[in-house]
């Protein structure tokens, strides 16, 4: 099959917030998981799912590839049209005269991704309040080392503190439940400017774009 390098890179960049860059507690938290119709990342605190259809049976070839290595490879290739052959636990990529074979990694995150997916089947999605993203961006304290730094949402208010100051912002709508995100989680959330809907299935809050 032929895929567009730029389209694949765009999907992977959206998934990067869910990729562990340090010592992962879960095997596979530093991988992208391709299921045939979506690409996933999961690192216990952040999970991302992006539509990326591939022309093969999703159930037959689920592949987990090292995130950093795949992104590095794709940025080096020059042609935008890539030829991809998927076999069991393996990707073969061709770009012009360049060839690359990527072997799938052992990954435990598919189990957690499946659990999250199943939990959303009956979830009730609600619109994200207008100016929620603006409030999330403004309620940040750069460089804070405060142990309990994070972002809280209660009703229509968004708040953050470093123990010495409190930032408070009022949006145009209320959250269905109180929400608290660690500063690391809130930092990743602030990268998504086009959030449209959310739902809360404890202990997770899910957003859609």
Short mmCIF file of C-alpha atoms in Angstrom, two decimals:
data_model
loop_
_atom_site.label_atom_id
_atom_site.label_comp_id
_atom_site.label_asym_id
_atom_site.label_seq_id
_atom_site.Cartn_x
_atom_site.Cartn_y
_atom_site.Cartn_z
CA UNK A 1 0.00 0.00 0.00
CA UNK A 2 1.05 3.63 -0.50
CA UNK A 3 0.90 6.08 2.37
CA UNK A 4 1.81 9.75 2.65
CA UNK A 5 4.83 10.45 4.84
CA UNK A 6 3.51 13.87 5.88
CA UNK A 7 0.12 12.43 6.87
CA UNK A 8 1.75 9.68 8.94
CA UNK A 9 4.10 12.14 10.64
CA UNK A 10 1.19 14.43 11.46
CA UNK A 11 -0.69 11.55 13.13
CA UNK A 12 2.40 10.53 15.10
CA UNK A 13 3.08 14.06 16.28
CA UNK A 14 -0.46 14.21 17.69
CA UNK A 15 0.23 10.94 19.52
CA UNK A 16 3.54 12.05 21.04
CA UNK A 17 2.01 13.39 24.30
CA UNK A 18 1.13 9.79 25.19
CA UNK A 19 4.62 8.43 24.55
CA UNK A 20 6.90 7.86 27.52
CA UNK A 21 10.33 9.41 27.01
CA UNK A 22 11.85 8.23 30.29
CA UNK A 23 11.91 4.95 32.14
CA UNK A 24 8.50 3.50 31.35
CA UNK A 25 6.75 1.43 34.01
CA UNK A 26 4.60 -0.28 31.40
CA UNK A 27 6.35 -2.21 28.60
CA UNK A 28 5.48 -0.47 25.35
CA UNK A 29 4.76 2.98 26.79
CA UNK A 30 7.48 4.25 24.42
CA UNK A 31 5.77 2.82 21.32
CA UNK A 32 3.07 3.68 18.81
CA UNK A 33 0.49 0.92 18.41
CA UNK A 34 -1.06 0.56 14.94
CA UNK A 35 -4.30 -1.41 14.75
CA UNK A 36 -5.13 -0.93 11.09
CA UNK A 37 -7.50 2.01 11.52
CA UNK A 38 -5.95 4.03 14.35
CA UNK A 39 -2.61 4.73 15.99
CA UNK A 40 -2.39 4.83 19.78
CA UNK A 41 -0.02 5.91 22.53
CA UNK A 42 -0.36 5.33 26.28
CA UNK A 43 1.86 6.15 29.24
CA UNK A 44 -0.44 5.76 32.30
CA UNK A 45 -1.05 9.50 32.59
CA UNK A 46 -1.86 10.43 28.98
CA UNK A 47 -3.42 8.33 26.23
CA UNK A 48 -3.90 9.52 22.63
CA UNK A 49 -5.81 7.94 19.75
CA UNK A 50 -5.60 9.29 16.19
CA UNK A 51 -7.40 8.00 13.10
CA UNK A 52 -4.94 6.56 10.58
CA UNK A 53 -6.54 3.93 8.30
CA UNK A 54 -4.28 1.30 6.74
CA UNK A 55 -5.31 -1.21 4.11
CA UNK A 56 -5.01 -4.42 6.08
CA UNK A 57 -7.00 -6.46 8.56
CA UNK A 58 -6.79 -4.68 11.88
CA UNK A 59 -7.21 -7.83 13.95
CA UNK A 60 -4.53 -9.71 12.02
CA UNK A 61 -1.62 -7.31 12.24
CA UNK A 62 -1.46 -5.14 15.35
CA UNK A 63 2.03 -3.67 15.41
CA UNK A 64 3.82 -1.74 18.17
CA UNK A 65 6.79 0.27 16.90
CA UNK A 66 9.36 2.26 18.86
CA UNK A 67 8.09 5.83 18.70
CA UNK A 68 11.41 7.68 18.66
CA UNK A 69 12.94 5.41 16.02
CA UNK A 70 9.92 5.66 13.70
CA UNK A 71 9.74 9.45 13.89
CA UNK A 72 13.50 9.73 13.33
CA UNK A 73 13.30 7.49 10.27
CA UNK A 74 10.37 9.33 8.72
CA UNK A 75 12.01 12.73 9.15
CA UNK A 76 15.08 11.48 7.26
CA UNK A 77 13.16 10.19 4.25
CA UNK A 78 12.72 12.63 1.37
CA UNK A 79 9.88 11.21 -0.75
CA UNK A 80 6.35 11.85 0.49
CA UNK A 81 4.98 8.68 -1.09
CA UNK A 82 5.95 5.63 0.95
CA UNK A 83 5.31 2.01 0.07
CA UNK A 84 4.34 0.01 3.12
CA UNK A 85 4.12 -3.75 3.40
CA UNK A 86 2.76 -5.04 6.70
CA UNK A 87 3.36 -8.59 7.85
CA UNK A 88 3.13 -10.22 11.25
CA UNK A 89 4.80 -7.86 13.74
CA UNK A 90 6.80 -6.12 11.02
CA UNK A 91 6.71 -3.08 8.76
CA UNK A 92 8.67 -2.87 5.50
CA UNK A 93 8.97 0.68 4.19
CA UNK A 94 10.27 1.83 0.84
CA UNK A 95 10.93 5.45 -0.12
CA UNK A 96 12.61 5.80 -3.51
CA UNK A 97 15.84 3.81 -3.28
CA UNK A 98 15.71 3.68 0.54
CA UNK A 99 14.51 0.55 2.33
CA UNK A 100 13.71 0.05 6.01
CA UNK A 101 12.46 -2.92 8.01
CA UNK A 102 10.86 -2.18 11.37
CA UNK A 103 10.23 -4.99 13.82
CA UNK A 104 7.37 -4.78 16.27
CA UNK A 105 8.12 -4.54 19.98
CA UNK A 106 6.55 -6.29 22.94
CA UNK A 107 3.88 -3.95 24.22
CA UNK A 108 1.45 -4.19 27.10
CA UNK A 109 -0.37 -0.97 26.33
CA UNK A 110 -2.87 -2.57 23.93
CA UNK A 111 -4.57 -4.09 26.97
CA UNK A 112 -5.01 -0.66 28.56
CA UNK A 113 -6.02 0.95 25.27
CA UNK A 114 -8.71 -1.72 24.82
CA UNK A 115 -9.99 -1.13 28.36
CA UNK A 116 -10.21 2.63 27.72
CA UNK A 117 -11.95 2.06 24.39
CA UNK A 118 -14.52 -0.27 25.98
CA UNK A 119 -15.19 2.16 28.82
CA UNK A 120 -16.22 4.83 26.30
CA UNK A 121 -18.86 2.79 24.50
CA UNK A 122 -21.71 4.16 26.64
CA UNK A 123 -20.07 7.41 27.69
CA UNK A 124 -22.01 10.65 27.40
CA UNK A 125 -19.96 13.28 25.57
CA UNK A 126 -20.46 16.95 26.41
CA UNK A 127 -19.24 20.07 24.59
CA UNK A 128 -16.08 21.68 25.92
CA UNK A 129 -16.86 25.13 27.29
CA UNK A 130 -16.01 28.08 25.11
CA UNK A 131 -12.68 29.62 26.15
CA UNK A 132 -11.66 26.43 28.00
CA UNK A 133 -8.44 26.24 25.99
CA UNK A 134 -7.77 29.93 26.57
CA UNK A 135 -8.20 29.43 30.30
CA UNK A 136 -5.98 26.34 30.34
CA UNK A 137 -3.25 28.27 28.53
CA UNK A 138 -3.44 31.27 30.85
CA UNK A 139 -3.59 29.19 34.04
CA UNK A 140 -0.02 28.01 33.94
CA UNK A 141 2.99 28.98 36.05
CA UNK A 142 6.17 28.35 34.03
CA UNK A 143 9.06 26.73 35.83
CA UNK A 144 7.14 25.87 38.98
CA UNK A 145 8.61 23.14 41.18
CA UNK A 146 5.68 23.07 43.55
CA UNK A 147 4.96 19.46 44.56
CA UNK A 148 1.22 19.83 44.00
CA UNK A 149 1.36 21.96 40.85
CA UNK A 150 -1.48 21.24 38.47
CA UNK A 151 -4.68 22.54 36.94
CA UNK A 152 -8.10 22.21 38.55
CA UNK A 153 -11.48 22.73 36.89
CA UNK A 154 -14.52 23.20 39.10
CA UNK A 155 -17.75 24.38 37.58
CA UNK A 156 -16.87 27.16 35.15
CA UNK A 157 -13.58 27.98 36.89
CA UNK A 158 -10.08 26.89 35.94
CA UNK A 159 -7.40 27.32 38.61
CA UNK A 160 -3.73 26.63 39.21
CA UNK A 161 -1.33 27.43 42.05
CA UNK A 162 2.33 27.13 42.97
CA UNK A 163 1.68 27.51 46.68
CA UNK A 164 2.38 31.23 46.61
CA UNK A 165 -0.06 32.50 43.99
CA UNK A 166 -3.39 31.37 42.58
CA UNK A 167 -4.44 31.89 38.97
CA UNK A 168 -8.17 31.81 38.32
CA UNK A 169 -10.08 31.93 35.01
CA UNK A 170 -13.83 31.67 34.34
CA UNK A 171 -14.98 29.95 31.14
CA UNK A 172 -18.38 30.14 29.44
CA UNK A 173 -19.59 26.76 30.71
CA UNK A 174 -19.26 24.39 33.64
CA UNK A 175 -17.54 21.01 33.76
CA UNK A 176 -19.83 18.11 34.69
CA UNK A 177 -17.49 17.06 37.52
CA UNK A 178 -14.50 18.50 39.35
CA UNK A 179 -11.26 17.72 37.51
CA UNK A 180 -7.64 17.91 38.61
CA UNK A 181 -4.67 17.35 36.31
CA UNK A 182 -1.03 17.25 37.32
CA UNK A 183 1.10 19.96 35.74
CA UNK A 184 2.66 17.37 33.41
CA UNK A 185 -0.78 16.24 32.22
CA UNK A 186 -2.07 19.80 31.90
CA UNK A 187 0.99 20.75 29.84
CA UNK A 188 0.16 18.04 27.33
CA UNK A 189 -3.51 19.01 27.23
CA UNK A 190 -2.61 22.62 26.41
CA UNK A 191 -1.08 21.41 23.12
CA UNK A 192 -4.55 20.60 21.76
CA UNK A 193 -6.21 23.86 20.74
CA UNK A 194 -9.21 22.30 18.99
CA UNK A 195 -10.88 20.33 21.78
CA UNK A 196 -14.59 19.98 21.07
CA UNK A 197 -16.03 17.40 23.49
CA UNK A 198 -15.19 15.69 26.75
CA UNK A 199 -16.46 12.89 28.95
CA UNK A 200 -15.41 11.69 32.38
CA UNK A 201 -15.06 7.98 33.08
CA UNK A 202 -13.19 7.80 36.37
CA UNK A 203 -10.29 7.96 36.83
CA UNK A 204 -9.88 9.39 33.29
CA UNK A 205 -11.12 12.51 31.56
CA UNK A 206 -11.35 12.05 27.79
CA UNK A 207 -11.31 14.80 25.16
CA UNK A 208 -12.15 14.70 21.45
CA UNK A 209 -11.03 17.04 18.71
#
